[in-house]
Coordinates of C-alpha atoms in Angstrom, one line a residue:
X1 CA -46.5 -5.8 34.3
X2 CA -49.1 -6.1 37.0
X3 CA -52.2 -3.9 37.0
X4 CA -52.7 -0.9 39.2
X5 CA -55.3 -3.0 41.1
X6 CA -52.6 -5.5 42.0
X7 CA -50.4 -2.7 43.3
X8 CA -53.0 -1.1 45.5
X9 CA -54.5 -4.3 47.0
X10 CA -51.1 -5.2 48.3
X11 CA -50.1 -1.6 49.2
X12 CA -50.5 -1.9 52.9
X13 CA -48.5 -5.1 53.1
X14 CA -45.8 -3.5 50.9
X15 CA -45.7 -0.5 53.2
X16 CA -45.3 -2.6 56.3
X17 CA -42.8 -5.1 54.9
X18 CA -40.7 -2.5 52.9
X19 CA -41.3 -4.6 49.8
X20 CA -40.9 -3.1 46.3
X21 CA -43.4 -5.6 45.0
X22 CA -45.0 -5.7 41.5
X23 CA -47.4 -3.3 39.9
X24 CA -47.6 -0.2 37.8
X25 CA -48.3 3.4 38.7
X26 CA -49.9 5.4 35.9
X27 CA -47.2 7.1 33.8
X28 CA -47.1 8.7 30.4
X29 CA -44.2 7.2 28.4
X30 CA -43.6 6.1 24.8
X31 CA -40.7 5.0 22.6
X32 CA -37.9 2.4 22.9
X33 CA -37.2 1.6 26.5
X34 CA -40.2 3.5 27.8
X35 CA -41.9 0.5 29.5
X36 CA -38.7 -0.4 31.3
X37 CA -38.2 3.2 32.4
X38 CA -41.8 3.4 33.6
X39 CA -41.4 0.1 35.5
X40 CA -38.2 1.4 37.2
X41 CA -39.9 4.7 38.1
X42 CA -42.9 2.7 39.6
X43 CA -40.6 0.6 41.7
X44 CA -38.9 3.7 43.0
X45 CA -42.2 5.3 43.8
X46 CA -43.4 2.3 45.7
X47 CA -40.2 2.0 47.7
X48 CA -40.3 5.7 48.7
X49 CA -44.0 5.5 49.6
X50 CA -43.4 2.3 51.7
X51 CA -40.4 3.9 53.5
X52 CA -42.4 7.0 54.3
X53 CA -45.3 5.0 55.7
X54 CA -43.0 3.0 57.9
X55 CA -41.6 6.2 59.4
X56 CA -45.0 7.7 60.3
X57 CA -46.9 7.4 63.5
X58 CA -50.7 7.1 63.4
X59 CA -51.3 10.8 63.9
X60 CA -49.2 11.6 60.9
X61 CA -50.8 8.9 58.8
X62 CA -54.3 10.0 59.6
X63 CA -53.4 13.7 58.9
X64 CA -52.2 12.8 55.4
X65 CA -55.8 11.8 54.5
X66 CA -57.2 15.3 55.2
X67 CA -57.4 18.1 52.7
X68 CA -58.3 21.4 54.4
X69 CA -59.2 25.0 53.7
X70 CA -57.1 27.7 55.4
X71 CA -57.7 31.5 55.4
X72 CA -55.1 34.0 54.1
X73 CA -52.9 34.9 51.3
X74 CA -49.7 33.8 53.0
X75 CA -48.7 30.5 54.7
X76 CA -47.1 32.3 57.7
X77 CA -48.3 35.9 57.7
X78 CA -52.0 36.2 56.8
X79 CA -54.0 39.4 57.3
X80 CA -55.1 39.8 60.9
X81 CA -58.7 39.1 60.1
X82 CA -57.8 35.8 58.4
X83 CA -55.6 34.8 61.2
X84 CA -58.5 35.4 63.6
X85 CA -60.8 33.3 61.4
X86 CA -58.2 30.5 61.4
X87 CA -58.0 30.6 65.2
X88 CA -61.8 30.5 65.5
X89 CA -62.4 27.6 63.1
X90 CA -59.2 25.6 63.4
X91 CA -57.3 26.7 66.5
X92 CA -54.3 27.9 64.6
X93 CA -53.2 31.2 63.1
X94 CA -52.0 30.2 59.6
X95 CA -51.4 27.4 57.2
X96 CA -47.9 26.5 58.5
X97 CA -49.4 26.0 62.0
X98 CA -52.3 24.0 60.6
X99 CA -49.9 21.6 58.8
X100 CA -47.8 21.2 61.9
X101 CA -50.7 20.5 64.1
X102 CA -52.6 18.0 61.9
X103 CA -49.9 16.7 59.5
X104 CA -52.2 17.5 56.6
X105 CA -51.9 15.8 53.2
X106 CA -53.5 18.6 51.2
X107 CA -54.8 22.2 51.2
X108 CA -57.7 23.5 49.0
X109 CA -57.7 27.1 47.8
X110 CA -60.8 29.3 47.8
X111 CA -61.4 32.9 46.7
X112 CA -63.6 33.5 49.8
X113 CA -60.7 32.3 52.0
X114 CA -58.5 35.0 50.4
X115 CA -56.1 32.4 49.0
X116 CA -56.3 33.6 45.4
X117 CA -55.6 37.3 45.1
X118 CA -53.3 37.1 42.0
X119 CA -50.9 34.5 40.4
X120 CA -47.6 35.6 42.0
X121 CA -49.2 35.6 45.4
X122 CA -50.8 32.2 44.8
X123 CA -47.3 30.8 43.9
X124 CA -45.8 32.3 47.0
X125 CA -48.6 30.8 49.2
X126 CA -48.0 27.4 47.5
X127 CA -44.3 27.6 48.2
X128 CA -44.9 28.6 51.8
X129 CA -47.2 25.7 52.3
X130 CA -44.6 23.3 50.8
X131 CA -41.8 24.8 53.0
X132 CA -44.0 24.2 56.1
X133 CA -44.5 20.6 54.9
X134 CA -40.8 20.1 54.4
X135 CA -40.2 21.2 58.0
X136 CA -42.2 18.4 59.6
X137 CA -40.7 15.4 61.3
X138 CA -41.5 13.2 58.3
X139 CA -41.4 15.6 55.3
X140 CA -44.2 15.0 52.8
X141 CA -45.2 17.6 50.2
X142 CA -48.8 18.7 50.2
X143 CA -51.2 18.1 47.3
X144 CA -52.6 21.6 46.8
X145 CA -56.0 21.6 45.0
X146 CA -58.7 23.9 43.7
X147 CA -62.1 23.9 42.1
X148 CA -61.2 25.5 38.8
X149 CA -63.8 24.0 36.5
X150 CA -64.0 27.2 34.4
X151 CA -67.4 28.6 33.4
X152 CA -69.5 29.3 36.5
X153 CA -67.0 27.7 39.0
X154 CA -63.6 29.3 38.9
X155 CA -61.7 30.2 42.1
X156 CA -58.8 31.9 40.2
X157 CA -59.7 34.8 37.9
X158 CA -57.9 37.3 35.7
X159 CA -55.1 37.7 34.9
X160 CA -55.1 33.9 34.7
X161 CA -56.8 32.5 31.6
X162 CA -60.5 31.6 31.9
X163 CA -62.0 29.2 29.5
X164 CA -65.6 28.4 28.6
X165 CA -67.2 26.0 31.1
X166 CA -68.2 22.4 30.5
X167 CA -71.6 22.9 28.9
X168 CA -70.1 25.5 26.5
X169 CA -67.5 23.0 25.5
X170 CA -70.3 20.5 25.1
X171 CA -71.9 23.0 22.7
X172 CA -68.6 23.3 20.8
X173 CA -68.4 19.5 20.5
X174 CA -64.7 19.5 20.0
X175 CA -62.5 17.0 21.9
X176 CA -59.5 18.9 20.8
X177 CA -60.8 22.1 22.3
X178 CA -61.7 20.4 25.6
X179 CA -58.2 18.8 25.7
X180 CA -56.5 22.1 24.9
X181 CA -58.5 23.9 27.6
X182 CA -57.5 21.2 30.1
X183 CA -53.9 21.4 29.2
X184 CA -53.6 25.2 29.4
X185 CA -55.7 25.3 32.6
X186 CA -53.4 22.7 34.0
X187 CA -50.2 24.5 32.9
X188 CA -51.3 27.7 34.7
X189 CA -52.3 25.8 37.9
X190 CA -49.0 24.0 37.9
X191 CA -47.1 27.3 37.6
X192 CA -49.0 28.5 40.7
X193 CA -48.0 25.4 42.7
X194 CA -51.4 23.7 42.3
X195 CA -51.2 20.0 41.3
X196 CA -54.8 18.8 41.6
X197 CA -57.9 20.3 40.0
X198 CA -61.3 19.2 41.0
X199 CA -62.4 18.9 37.4
X200 CA -63.8 17.7 35.0
X201 CA -67.5 17.3 36.0
X202 CA -68.5 13.9 34.8
X203 CA -72.2 14.3 35.7
X204 CA -74.7 13.9 32.9
X205 CA -77.2 16.7 33.3
X206 CA -80.6 15.1 32.4
X207 CA -82.7 17.3 34.7
X208 CA -83.2 20.9 33.6
X209 CA -84.3 21.8 37.1
X210 CA -80.9 20.6 38.5
X211 CA -79.8 23.5 40.8
X212 CA -76.2 22.5 41.5
X213 CA -74.8 20.9 38.3
X214 CA -76.6 22.4 35.2
X215 CA -74.0 24.1 33.0
X216 CA -71.2 22.6 35.0
X217 CA -72.0 19.4 33.0
X218 CA -70.9 18.8 29.4
X219 CA -74.5 17.9 28.5
X220 CA -77.2 15.3 28.6
X221 CA -75.7 12.7 26.2
X222 CA -73.7 10.2 28.2
X223 CA -71.4 9.3 25.3
X224 CA -70.7 12.9 24.4
X225 CA -70.0 13.7 28.1
X226 CA -67.7 10.7 28.2
X227 CA -65.7 11.9 25.2
X228 CA -65.1 15.4 26.6
X229 CA -64.3 14.1 30.1
X230 CA -61.7 11.9 28.6
X231 CA -60.2 14.8 26.6
X232 CA -60.0 17.0 29.6
X233 CA -58.3 14.4 31.7
X234 CA -55.7 14.0 28.9
X235 CA -55.1 17.7 28.8
X236 CA -54.6 17.9 32.6
X237 CA -52.3 14.9 32.6
X238 CA -50.1 16.5 29.9
X239 CA -49.8 19.5 32.1
X240 CA -48.7 17.4 35.1
X241 CA -51.9 18.1 37.1
X242 CA -54.2 15.5 38.7
X243 CA -57.7 15.6 37.2
X244 CA -60.7 14.7 39.3
X245 CA -63.8 13.3 37.8
X246 CA -66.9 14.2 39.8
X247 CA -69.4 13.6 41.4
X248 CA -69.6 9.8 41.6
X249 CA -72.0 8.0 41.1
X250 CA -73.6 10.9 39.2
X251 CA -75.2 14.1 40.3
X252 CA -77.0 15.0 37.0
X253 CA -80.6 14.1 37.8
X254 CA -81.5 15.9 41.0
X255 CA -83.6 18.9 41.9
X256 CA -81.9 19.3 45.3
X257 CA -78.6 21.1 45.9
X258 CA -76.4 18.9 48.1
X259 CA -74.8 22.0 49.6
X260 CA -78.1 22.6 51.5
X261 CA -79.9 19.3 51.4
X262 CA -79.6 15.5 50.7
X263 CA -80.6 14.8 47.1
X264 CA -82.1 11.4 46.0
X265 CA -81.3 9.9 42.6
X266 CA -84.1 7.5 41.7
X267 CA -82.4 5.9 38.8
X268 CA -82.7 2.1 38.6
X269 CA -79.4 0.1 38.3
X270 CA -80.1 -0.2 34.5
X271 CA -80.8 3.5 34.1
X272 CA -77.6 4.3 36.1
X273 CA -75.6 2.0 33.8
X274 CA -77.0 3.8 30.7
X275 CA -77.1 7.4 31.9
X276 CA -74.6 8.0 34.7
X277 CA -71.9 5.4 34.4
X278 CA -70.4 6.0 30.9
X279 CA -68.4 9.2 31.8
X280 CA -66.9 7.6 34.9
X281 CA -66.0 4.4 33.0
X282 CA -64.3 6.6 30.4
X283 CA -62.5 8.6 33.1
X284 CA -61.1 5.4 34.7
X285 CA -60.1 4.0 31.3
X286 CA -58.3 7.3 30.7
X287 CA -56.3 6.8 33.9
X288 CA -57.9 9.6 35.9
X289 CA -55.9 10.3 39.1
X290 CA -58.9 10.8 41.4
X291 CA -62.7 10.6 41.6
X292 CA -64.8 12.8 43.9
X293 CA -67.9 11.4 45.6
X294 CA -71.4 12.9 45.6
X295 CA -73.4 13.5 48.7
X296 CA -76.5 11.9 47.1
X297 CA -78.7 8.9 48.0
X298 CA -79.1 6.2 45.4
X299 CA -81.6 3.7 46.9
X300 CA -81.1 1.3 44.0
X301 CA -77.5 0.7 45.2
X302 CA -77.8 1.2 49.0
X303 CA -80.9 0.4 50.9
X304 CA -79.5 2.1 54.0
X305 CA -80.1 5.4 52.1
X306 CA -76.7 6.7 53.2
X307 CA -75.2 9.3 50.9
X308 CA -72.8 7.8 48.4
X309 CA -69.8 9.5 50.2
X310 CA -70.6 7.2 53.1
X311 CA -71.8 4.1 51.2
X312 CA -69.5 1.1 51.0
X313 CA -71.8 -0.6 48.5
X314 CA -71.3 2.4 46.1
X315 CA -67.7 3.3 46.7
X316 CA -66.2 -0.1 47.2
X317 CA -68.8 -2.3 45.6
X318 CA -69.3 -0.3 42.4
X319 CA -66.4 2.2 42.1
X320 CA -63.6 -0.1 43.3
X321 CA -64.8 -3.6 42.5
X322 CA -67.2 -3.3 39.5
X323 CA -65.5 -0.3 37.7
X324 CA -62.0 -1.2 38.8
X325 CA -60.9 2.2 39.9
X326 CA -57.6 2.1 41.9
X327 CA -56.8 5.8 42.1
X328 CA -57.6 8.2 44.9
X329 CA -61.2 8.7 46.0
X330 CA -61.8 12.1 47.5
X331 CA -65.0 13.3 49.2
X332 CA -66.9 16.4 48.1
X333 CA -66.6 19.0 50.9
X334 CA -67.6 17.5 54.2
X335 CA -69.0 20.8 55.2
X336 CA -72.0 20.4 52.8
X337 CA -75.3 19.6 54.4
X338 CA -75.9 16.6 52.2
X339 CA -73.3 14.6 54.0
X340 CA -74.1 15.9 57.5
X341 CA -77.8 15.1 57.5
X342 CA -77.7 11.7 59.2
X343 CA -74.5 11.6 61.2
X344 CA -72.3 13.9 63.3
X345 CA -69.1 15.3 61.9
X346 CA -66.8 12.9 63.8
X347 CA -68.8 9.9 62.4
X348 CA -68.9 11.3 58.9
X349 CA -65.1 11.1 58.5
X350 CA -64.9 7.6 59.8
X351 CA -67.8 6.3 57.7
X352 CA -66.3 7.9 54.6
X353 CA -63.0 6.1 55.1
X354 CA -64.8 2.8 55.8
X355 CA -66.9 3.2 52.6
X356 CA -63.7 3.5 50.5
X357 CA -62.6 7.1 50.6
X358 CA -58.9 8.0 50.7
X359 CA -59.0 11.8 51.1
X360 CA -61.4 13.7 53.5
X361 CA -62.0 17.1 52.0
X362 CA -62.7 20.2 54.1
X363 CA -64.5 19.0 57.2
X364 CA -66.2 21.8 59.0
X365 CA -64.3 21.1 62.2
X366 CA -60.9 19.5 61.6
X367 CA -60.3 18.8 65.3
X368 CA -63.6 16.8 65.6
X369 CA -63.0 14.8 62.3
X370 CA -59.3 14.1 63.1
X371 CA -60.1 12.9 66.6
X372 CA -62.9 10.8 65.3
X373 CA -60.7 9.0 62.9
X374 CA -57.9 8.4 65.5
X375 CA -60.5 7.0 67.9
X376 CA -61.8 4.6 65.2
X377 CA -58.3 3.3 64.7
X378 CA -57.6 2.9 68.4
X379 CA -60.8 1.0 68.9
X380 CA -60.2 -1.2 65.8
X381 CA -63.1 0.1 63.8
X382 CA -60.5 1.2 61.3
X383 CA -57.4 -0.9 60.9
X384 CA -53.9 0.4 60.5
X385 CA -53.6 -1.7 57.4
X386 CA -56.7 0.1 55.9
X387 CA -55.1 3.5 56.8
X388 CA -51.8 2.4 55.2
X389 CA -53.5 1.4 52.0
X390 CA -55.3 4.7 51.7
X391 CA -52.1 6.6 52.5
X392 CA -50.2 4.5 49.9
X393 CA -52.7 5.7 47.2
X394 CA -52.3 9.3 48.3
X395 CA -48.5 9.1 48.3
X396 CA -48.5 7.5 44.8
X397 CA -50.6 10.3 43.5
X398 CA -48.1 12.8 44.9
X399 CA -45.3 10.8 43.2
X400 CA -47.1 10.8 39.9
X401 CA -47.5 14.5 40.0
X402 CA -43.8 15.1 40.7
X403 CA -44.2 16.5 44.2
X404 CA -41.4 14.5 45.7
X405 CA -39.0 15.7 43.0
X406 CA -39.9 19.4 43.2
X407 CA -43.0 20.7 44.9
X408 CA -42.0 24.4 44.4
X409 CA -42.7 27.0 41.7
X410 CA -41.2 30.3 40.8
X411 CA -42.4 33.8 39.7
X412 CA -40.7 33.1 36.4
X413 CA -42.9 30.1 35.9
X414 CA -46.0 32.2 36.6
X415 CA -44.9 34.9 34.1
X416 CA -44.0 32.3 31.4
X417 CA -47.4 30.5 31.7
X418 CA -50.2 32.3 33.5
X419 CA -52.5 34.5 31.4
X420 CA -50.1 34.7 28.4
X421 CA -51.2 36.4 25.2
X422 CA -51.2 33.0 23.5
X423 CA -53.3 31.4 26.2
X424 CA -55.9 34.2 26.2
X425 CA -56.1 34.1 22.4
X426 CA -56.7 30.3 22.6
X427 CA -59.5 30.8 25.1
X428 CA -61.2 33.3 22.7
X429 CA -60.8 30.9 19.8
X430 CA -62.4 28.1 21.8
X431 CA -65.2 30.3 22.9
X432 CA -66.0 31.2 19.3
X433 CA -66.9 27.6 18.7
X434 CA -69.4 27.5 21.6
X435 CA -72.0 30.3 21.2
X436 CA -75.3 28.8 20.2
X437 CA -77.9 30.6 18.1
X438 CA -81.3 29.3 19.1
X439 CA -83.7 31.7 17.3
X440 CA -83.2 34.0 14.4
X441 CA -86.6 34.8 13.0
X442 CA -86.6 37.1 10.0
X443 CA -82.9 37.3 9.9
X444 CA -82.7 39.6 12.9
X445 CA -79.1 38.7 13.3
X446 CA -76.4 39.6 12.7
X447 CA -76.8 43.2 13.7
X448 CA -75.3 45.8 11.4
X449 CA -73.1 48.6 12.7
X450 CA -74.4 50.7 9.7
X451 CA -78.1 49.9 10.0
X452 CA -78.2 49.5 13.8
X453 CA -75.2 51.4 15.1
X454 CA -76.6 52.3 18.5
X455 CA -77.3 49.5 21.0
X456 CA -78.8 49.3 24.4
X457 CA -77.3 46.5 26.5
X458 CA -79.6 45.7 29.4
X459 CA -80.3 42.8 31.7
X460 CA -78.9 40.6 34.5
X461 CA -75.5 41.3 35.9
X462 CA -74.5 38.4 38.2
X463 CA -71.1 38.7 39.9
X464 CA -68.2 37.1 38.1
X465 CA -67.7 33.5 39.1
X466 CA -64.0 34.2 39.7
X467 CA -64.4 37.6 41.3
X468 CA -62.8 39.2 38.3
X469 CA -64.3 40.6 35.1
X470 CA -67.9 41.6 34.4
X471 CA -70.5 42.8 34.9
X472 CA -72.0 41.2 31.8
X473 CA -73.8 44.3 30.4
X474 CA -70.5 46.2 30.7
X475 CA -68.5 43.5 29.0
X476 CA -71.0 43.2 26.2
X477 CA -71.2 46.9 25.7
X478 CA -67.4 47.4 25.7
X479 CA -67.1 44.5 23.1
X480 CA -69.7 46.1 20.9
X481 CA -67.8 49.4 21.1
X482 CA -64.6 47.7 19.9
X483 CA -66.6 46.1 17.1
X484 CA -67.7 49.6 15.8
X485 CA -71.1 50.1 17.6
X486 CA -72.1 52.7 20.1
X487 CA -73.4 50.8 23.1
X488 CA -75.1 51.9 26.3
X489 CA -75.0 49.5 29.3
X490 CA -78.0 49.4 31.7
X491 CA -78.0 46.8 34.5
X492 CA -81.5 45.8 35.3
X493 CA -80.7 42.7 37.4
X494 CA -82.4 39.3 37.7
X495 CA -85.6 40.9 39.2
X496 CA -86.1 44.2 37.5
X497 CA -88.5 46.6 39.0
X498 CA -91.2 48.4 37.0
X499 CA -89.1 51.6 37.4
X500 CA -86.1 49.9 35.8
X501 CA -88.2 48.3 33.1
X502 CA -89.6 51.7 32.2
X503 CA -86.0 53.2 32.2
X504 CA -84.9 50.5 29.8
X505 CA -87.8 51.2 27.5
X506 CA -87.1 54.9 27.5
X507 CA -83.4 54.2 26.8
X508 CA -84.2 51.9 23.9
X509 CA -86.3 54.5 22.1
X510 CA -83.1 56.4 21.5
X511 CA -81.2 53.3 20.3
X512 CA -81.5 51.1 17.2
X513 CA -81.6 47.7 18.9
X514 CA -81.4 46.0 22.3
X515 CA -79.3 43.1 23.6
X516 CA -80.7 41.8 26.8
X517 CA -78.9 39.4 29.1
X518 CA -81.1 36.9 30.9
X519 CA -80.3 34.6 33.9
X520 CA -82.4 31.5 34.6
X521 CA -85.8 32.9 33.6
X522 CA -88.8 31.3 35.3
X523 CA -92.5 31.6 34.7
X524 CA -92.7 34.1 37.5
X525 CA -89.5 36.0 36.7
X526 CA -89.7 39.8 36.2
X527 CA -87.1 39.3 33.5
X528 CA -90.0 38.2 31.3
X529 CA -91.7 41.6 31.8
X530 CA -88.5 43.4 30.8
X531 CA -88.1 41.4 27.6
X532 CA -91.8 41.9 26.7
X533 CA -91.6 45.6 27.3
X534 CA -88.5 45.9 25.1
X535 CA -90.2 43.9 22.4
X536 CA -93.2 46.1 22.5
X537 CA -91.1 49.1 21.3
X538 CA -90.8 47.4 17.9
X539 CA -87.0 47.6 17.9
X540 CA -84.9 44.5 17.3
X541 CA -84.3 42.7 20.6
X542 CA -81.6 40.0 21.0
X543 CA -81.9 37.8 24.1
X544 CA -78.7 36.2 25.5
X545 CA -79.1 33.5 28.1
X546 CA -75.9 33.9 30.2
X547 CA -76.4 30.8 32.3
X548 CA -78.9 28.0 31.6
X549 CA -79.9 27.7 28.0
X550 CA -83.5 27.1 29.0
X551 CA -84.6 30.8 29.2
X552 CA -85.9 30.9 25.7
X553 CA -88.8 28.5 26.7
X554 CA -90.2 31.3 28.9
X555 CA -89.8 34.0 26.2
X556 CA -92.0 33.1 23.3
X557 CA -92.0 36.5 21.6
X558 CA -88.2 36.7 21.2
X559 CA -87.1 36.7 17.5
X560 CA -83.3 36.4 18.2
X561 CA -81.8 34.3 21.0
X562 CA -78.4 32.9 21.9
X563 CA -77.0 30.8 24.7
X564 CA -73.5 31.4 26.2
X565 CA -73.7 28.9 29.1
X566 CA -71.8 31.3 31.4
X567 CA -71.3 35.0 32.0
X568 CA -67.5 35.0 32.2
X569 CA -65.9 37.6 29.9
X570 CA -64.5 35.1 27.4
X571 CA -68.0 33.8 26.6
X572 CA -69.7 37.2 26.6
X573 CA -67.1 38.5 24.1
X574 CA -67.7 35.5 21.9
X575 CA -71.5 36.1 21.9
X576 CA -71.0 39.8 21.0
X577 CA -68.8 38.8 18.0
X578 CA -71.6 36.5 16.8
X579 CA -74.3 39.1 17.3
X580 CA -72.2 41.6 15.3
X581 CA -71.6 39.1 12.5
X582 CA -67.8 38.9 13.1
X583 CA -68.1 35.1 13.8
X584 CA -70.5 32.5 12.7
X585 CA -72.5 30.9 15.5
X586 CA -71.1 27.3 15.7
X587 CA -72.5 25.9 19.0
X588 CA -75.1 23.2 19.1
X589 CA -77.3 22.5 22.1
X590 CA -75.8 19.8 24.3
X591 CA -79.0 19.5 26.3
X592 CA -82.7 19.7 25.1
X593 CA -84.7 22.8 25.8
X594 CA -88.2 21.6 26.9
X595 CA -91.4 23.6 26.3
X596 CA -92.6 25.7 29.2
X597 CA -96.0 24.2 29.3
X598 CA -96.9 20.9 30.9
X599 CA -96.7 18.9 27.6
X600 CA -93.3 17.5 28.4
X601 CA -92.4 18.0 24.7
X602 CA -89.1 19.3 23.3
X603 CA -88.8 22.8 22.1
X604 CA -85.3 22.6 20.8
X605 CA -83.5 19.2 20.7
X606 CA -80.0 18.3 21.4
X607 CA -77.9 19.3 18.4
X608 CA -80.1 22.4 17.6
X609 CA -78.1 25.4 16.6
X610 CA -78.6 27.9 13.8
X611 CA -76.0 29.5 11.6
X612 CA -75.9 32.6 9.3

């Protein structure tokens, strides 16, 4: 059996010559005759892909390389405001018209695009999109995708199951939990007609000031991150959903958000090999279907200082040739400023394809990007053979995910899988392994419902990442009530005023203890004044960092502190159970917490985590 590299380097020739050739597409099979069955399935997939390519004109081929947003809950009948937005941004009214006009290969769902109201609606939208694809001159099912990382990035909320995010899973240290979370998340996406998830994050977060990755990473230890990335890929594959390792070549050591600027990664080649490469190597070894690029500059690998998304030395030289990845390379969103800094939107799409990209994700202006690619083909800057090879990869991915056999879903599938009691209980069980107890001076925790029955729950209330659940103070208070306490919720926000701080102090005087949720506390944050004022009452105060675990470095007076790594309901409930003594704290820091002074020394190392 030939390697996947052999298949893909001859893909364009196979497509043009209608050859069935040699090679192997990734398949999961075992037992007697499995190898022969997989080989036969691969041959069938190659033949079908080649035939499809031979039937397509260039406009259809190019369109298959685009993955676009579209506004609305329905493929044909969106709300009037969404139809108007579609006309303004894309010149069409709905998803069906967008597919017909640009021959798209994929659609990405967003909550803000009103694609993800609830699971049955999502399934109907997916089916409508696939019906529109089936009505085209050359019918090719679409690869529907979503950013459903869990934790702080989740486009689909309740009643779907929401799991702890990557850093929480890193704190739990369980490959089995990471694999299970990936499998169940994949099963629920599949039931809603979504066959590609832009997860897991393979970035190694070695910079506490990272504004865009942070808790989206499994941690700062490359080997630990690699193990959990592998486990998640295995879980998604079992569910039939394409996993996507991101953001290559590694977005973990930057202080700039690529959504709004162009970050630089100053790692040497040796540092990259040691810090950033291991999770991507592991993902490739695990057979990951796709890898997403990063809009970051890595001068050690490309002296032109083009972002990696547009860098042939990085995407072809390192990802394809050195690491041997033969799957689908997808860009991060082309609407992000990091990739638009140096070139116009028409050139960005062309340069990405020339660099080694197969799928162009969410360009800000589809008409401009699409026309730019067609022009590049007509002038010879991009060859038809190169387009065919990229298209071959995309079609094989669709084959591997079963889209040519049955791209549709049903309401029954949704009801059988999405947000089931078993799945929700599993999410709670996994969350119970992740809560990290950082400080517990004098045995402040656990709180006792007999000695401290009345609780004030104050602090930050960021909006739920998925648009469902929360706010955090309410979720914590309600959970404490179910655990036998009397709890009063008081939202004081991320920048509490003196009036709110005084109100919290007054409220605490009538309670026995306080639980305060903090969110990315800095040296200048008014959240410090809130915590100090509550501590000054002499009542027990429990601080819960609901995003980054670094808050404790700014709060030296706290005698009880925990990290949850996100403010989704499942993680907040787990923290409340730990505070109430219903669960042992099991999480261990997957990143170091540095001291707040300029010493550069470690306050709490990787692996720190107390128990009762």
